[in-house]
């Protein structure tokens, strides 16, 4: 039903750098702004290619807390979607709990504008941050993504099962879609299906 854009730094003649090694550095500088625009441009262009081929897929893109201060980001996203002829409903912007809590006021405004545009909004890595549940009402979110830390020990861990089940039930009662991250085995998939999780992602579904 969809894909997520994953950024990697492929250095000539050197190993592939994962985002944990360079995105925090980018976030401490202004480089995060052109980096985010680059990923959005590539992801939306790819969504356009798939749509024209008759295979529309929802594309998710992660946005940094630093991007929340960009007044023109949502307008730029709208222009990219228009240029590629991609419906806004095929774009999902992901923000982590930590990103949301860094500037909840700005986050709420940006998420509202994204929803007005027609794009989807997801909270990534849910359950690992320090947000108040009251913010779920304020942020007007489409999707909650269950962090992989609550998925990796399924189905053996009763504690992780209880947490994942609670998130899924809560999200459903609020009209949100749930996506479980980091699914790598048939047993994890079956456990999540039994819990009523809407969607899953991870190596078992498709490797990067």
CSV table of C-alpha atoms in Angstrom, one decimal:
chain,number,residue,atom,x,y,z
A,1,UNK,CA,0.0,0.0,0.0
A,2,UNK,CA,3.0,2.3,0.4
A,3,UNK,CA,6.7,2.9,0.8
A,4,UNK,CA,8.9,5.0,3.0
A,5,UNK,CA,11.8,7.2,1.7
A,6,UNK,CA,15.0,6.2,3.5
A,7,UNK,CA,18.0,8.5,3.2
A,8,UNK,CA,21.5,7.1,3.1
A,9,UNK,CA,24.9,8.7,2.4
A,10,UNK,CA,26.8,6.7,-0.2
A,11,UNK,CA,30.3,8.0,0.0
A,12,UNK,CA,32.6,7.1,-3.0
A,13,UNK,CA,35.0,4.4,-2.0
A,14,UNK,CA,33.7,4.3,1.6
A,15,UNK,CA,31.0,2.5,3.5
A,16,UNK,CA,27.3,3.4,3.3
A,17,UNK,CA,26.4,5.7,6.1
A,18,UNK,CA,23.1,5.2,7.9
A,19,UNK,CA,21.0,8.3,8.8
A,20,UNK,CA,21.8,8.0,12.5
A,21,UNK,CA,25.4,8.9,11.7
A,22,UNK,CA,24.8,12.0,9.6
A,23,UNK,CA,21.2,13.3,10.1
A,24,UNK,CA,21.9,14.6,13.6
A,25,UNK,CA,24.9,16.5,12.3
A,26,UNK,CA,22.7,18.0,9.5
A,27,UNK,CA,20.1,18.9,12.1
A,28,UNK,CA,22.7,21.0,14.0
A,29,UNK,CA,23.3,23.0,10.8
A,30,UNK,CA,21.3,24.6,8.0
A,31,UNK,CA,22.1,21.6,5.8
A,32,UNK,CA,19.0,19.8,7.1
A,33,UNK,CA,16.8,22.2,5.1
A,34,UNK,CA,18.2,21.4,1.6
A,35,UNK,CA,18.5,17.8,2.6
A,36,UNK,CA,14.8,17.5,3.5
A,37,UNK,CA,13.8,19.3,0.3
A,38,UNK,CA,16.0,16.9,-1.8
A,39,UNK,CA,14.4,13.9,-0.2
A,40,UNK,CA,10.9,15.3,-0.7
A,41,UNK,CA,11.7,16.1,-4.3
A,42,UNK,CA,13.0,12.7,-5.1
A,43,UNK,CA,10.2,10.9,-3.2
A,44,UNK,CA,7.4,12.8,-4.9
A,45,UNK,CA,9.0,12.4,-8.3
A,46,UNK,CA,9.1,8.7,-7.7
A,47,UNK,CA,5.5,8.7,-6.6
A,48,UNK,CA,4.7,10.5,-9.9
A,49,UNK,CA,6.5,7.8,-11.9
A,50,UNK,CA,4.6,5.0,-10.2
A,51,UNK,CA,1.3,6.8,-10.7
A,52,UNK,CA,1.9,7.4,-14.4
A,53,UNK,CA,2.7,3.7,-14.7
A,54,UNK,CA,-0.7,2.8,-13.1
A,55,UNK,CA,0.7,1.8,-9.7
A,56,UNK,CA,0.0,4.6,-7.3
A,57,UNK,CA,1.6,4.1,-3.9
A,58,UNK,CA,1.6,6.2,-0.8
A,59,UNK,CA,5.0,7.6,-0.1
A,60,UNK,CA,6.1,8.5,3.5
A,61,UNK,CA,8.9,11.1,4.1
A,62,UNK,CA,10.4,12.0,7.5
A,63,UNK,CA,10.6,15.6,8.5
A,64,UNK,CA,13.0,17.0,11.2
A,65,UNK,CA,12.2,19.3,14.1
A,66,UNK,CA,14.3,21.9,12.4
A,67,UNK,CA,12.0,21.9,9.4
A,68,UNK,CA,9.1,23.0,11.5
A,69,UNK,CA,10.4,26.6,11.4
A,70,UNK,CA,10.2,26.8,7.6
A,71,UNK,CA,7.2,28.9,6.8
A,72,UNK,CA,7.2,27.9,3.2
A,73,UNK,CA,7.7,24.1,3.5
A,74,UNK,CA,4.1,23.2,3.1
A,75,UNK,CA,3.8,25.5,0.1
A,76,UNK,CA,6.9,23.9,-1.4
A,77,UNK,CA,5.4,20.5,-0.9
A,78,UNK,CA,2.2,21.6,-2.7
A,79,UNK,CA,4.2,22.9,-5.6
A,80,UNK,CA,6.2,19.6,-5.9
A,81,UNK,CA,3.0,17.6,-5.8
A,82,UNK,CA,1.4,19.8,-8.5
A,83,UNK,CA,4.5,19.6,-10.7
A,84,UNK,CA,4.5,15.8,-10.6
A,85,UNK,CA,0.7,15.5,-10.8
A,86,UNK,CA,0.6,13.5,-7.6
A,87,UNK,CA,-2.5,13.7,-5.4
A,88,UNK,CA,-1.6,15.0,-1.9
A,89,UNK,CA,-3.3,11.9,-0.4
A,90,UNK,CA,-0.4,9.8,-1.7
A,91,UNK,CA,2.1,11.8,0.5
A,92,UNK,CA,2.5,11.1,4.2
A,93,UNK,CA,4.7,13.3,6.3
A,94,UNK,CA,6.2,11.5,9.4
A,95,UNK,CA,7.3,13.3,12.5
A,96,UNK,CA,8.7,11.6,15.6
A,97,UNK,CA,7.3,12.2,19.1
A,98,UNK,CA,10.6,14.0,20.0
A,99,UNK,CA,10.2,16.3,16.9
A,100,UNK,CA,6.6,17.1,17.9
A,101,UNK,CA,7.5,17.9,21.5
A,102,UNK,CA,10.4,20.1,20.5
A,103,UNK,CA,8.0,22.7,19.3
A,104,UNK,CA,4.4,21.5,19.7
A,105,UNK,CA,2.9,24.8,18.7
A,106,UNK,CA,4.7,25.0,15.4
A,107,UNK,CA,4.1,21.2,14.9
A,108,UNK,CA,0.3,21.6,15.3
A,109,UNK,CA,0.2,24.5,12.8
A,110,UNK,CA,2.3,22.6,10.2
A,111,UNK,CA,0.3,19.4,10.6
A,112,UNK,CA,-3.0,21.4,10.2
A,113,UNK,CA,-1.7,22.9,7.0
A,114,UNK,CA,-0.6,19.6,5.7
A,115,UNK,CA,-4.0,18.1,6.4
A,116,UNK,CA,-5.6,21.2,4.6
A,117,UNK,CA,-3.4,20.4,1.7
A,118,UNK,CA,-4.7,16.8,1.6
A,119,UNK,CA,-1.5,15.1,2.7
A,120,UNK,CA,-1.4,12.5,5.5
A,121,UNK,CA,0.4,13.0,8.8
A,122,UNK,CA,2.0,10.2,10.9
A,123,UNK,CA,3.7,10.1,14.3
A,124,UNK,CA,6.8,7.9,13.9
A,125,UNK,CA,8.3,5.7,16.6
A,126,UNK,CA,5.3,6.1,18.8
A,127,UNK,CA,5.8,5.1,22.4
A,128,UNK,CA,9.5,6.0,22.6
A,129,UNK,CA,9.2,9.8,23.2
A,130,UNK,CA,7.8,11.8,26.1
A,131,UNK,CA,4.6,13.3,24.6
A,132,UNK,CA,1.4,13.7,26.5
A,133,UNK,CA,-1.5,11.7,25.1
A,134,UNK,CA,-3.5,14.9,25.1
A,135,UNK,CA,-1.5,16.0,22.1
A,136,UNK,CA,-2.9,13.3,20.0
A,137,UNK,CA,-6.2,15.3,19.9
A,138,UNK,CA,-4.4,18.5,19.1
A,139,UNK,CA,-2.1,17.2,16.4
A,140,UNK,CA,-4.9,15.8,14.1
A,141,UNK,CA,-2.9,12.7,13.0
A,142,UNK,CA,-3.8,10.1,10.4
A,143,UNK,CA,-1.3,7.4,11.5
A,144,UNK,CA,0.4,6.1,14.5
A,145,UNK,CA,3.5,4.0,13.9
A,146,UNK,CA,4.3,1.4,16.5
A,147,UNK,CA,8.0,1.6,17.2
A,148,UNK,CA,10.1,-1.5,16.4
A,149,UNK,CA,11.2,-1.8,20.0
A,150,UNK,CA,7.7,-3.1,20.8
A,151,UNK,CA,7.7,-5.4,17.7
A,152,UNK,CA,11.1,-7.2,17.8
A,153,UNK,CA,10.3,-9.5,20.7
A,154,UNK,CA,6.8,-10.5,19.5
A,155,UNK,CA,5.1,-12.8,19.9
A,156,UNK,CA,7.1,-14.1,23.0
A,157,UNK,CA,7.2,-10.9,25.0
A,158,UNK,CA,3.9,-10.4,26.9
A,159,UNK,CA,4.9,-6.9,27.9
A,160,UNK,CA,5.6,-5.8,24.3
A,161,UNK,CA,2.4,-7.4,23.2
A,162,UNK,CA,0.4,-5.5,25.8
A,163,UNK,CA,1.9,-2.2,24.8
A,164,UNK,CA,1.5,-2.8,21.1
A,165,UNK,CA,-2.1,-3.9,21.7
A,166,UNK,CA,-2.8,-0.8,23.7
A,167,UNK,CA,-1.5,1.5,21.0
A,168,UNK,CA,-3.5,-0.2,18.3
A,169,UNK,CA,-6.8,-0.1,20.3
A,170,UNK,CA,-6.2,3.6,21.3
A,171,UNK,CA,-5.4,4.6,17.7
A,172,UNK,CA,-8.5,2.8,16.3
A,173,UNK,CA,-10.7,4.5,18.9
A,174,UNK,CA,-9.3,7.9,17.7
A,175,UNK,CA,-9.9,7.0,14.0
A,176,UNK,CA,-6.2,6.6,13.2
A,177,UNK,CA,-4.4,3.9,11.1
A,178,UNK,CA,-1.7,1.9,12.9
A,179,UNK,CA,1.6,0.8,11.2
A,180,UNK,CA,4.0,-1.6,13.0
A,181,UNK,CA,7.6,-1.0,12.2
A,182,UNK,CA,10.5,-3.5,12.0
A,183,UNK,CA,8.5,-6.6,11.1
A,184,UNK,CA,11.0,-9.3,10.2
A,185,UNK,CA,9.3,-12.7,10.8
A,186,UNK,CA,6.0,-14.5,10.0
A,187,UNK,CA,5.3,-14.9,13.7
A,188,UNK,CA,5.5,-11.1,14.3
A,189,UNK,CA,3.2,-10.5,11.3
A,190,UNK,CA,0.7,-13.0,12.6
A,191,UNK,CA,0.8,-11.5,16.2
A,192,UNK,CA,0.1,-8.0,14.8
A,193,UNK,CA,-2.6,-9.3,12.6
A,194,UNK,CA,-4.3,-10.9,15.6
A,195,UNK,CA,-4.1,-7.6,17.4
A,196,UNK,CA,-5.8,-5.8,14.6
A,197,UNK,CA,-2.8,-3.7,13.4
A,198,UNK,CA,-3.8,-2.1,10.0
A,199,UNK,CA,-0.4,-2.1,8.2
A,200,UNK,CA,3.2,-3.3,8.8
A,201,UNK,CA,6.6,-2.5,7.4
A,202,UNK,CA,10.0,-4.1,7.7
A,203,UNK,CA,12.4,-6.6,6.2
A,204,UNK,CA,9.7,-9.3,6.0
A,205,UNK,CA,7.6,-7.1,3.7
A,206,UNK,CA,10.5,-5.6,1.7
A,207,UNK,CA,14.1,-4.7,2.2
A,208,UNK,CA,15.4,-1.2,1.5
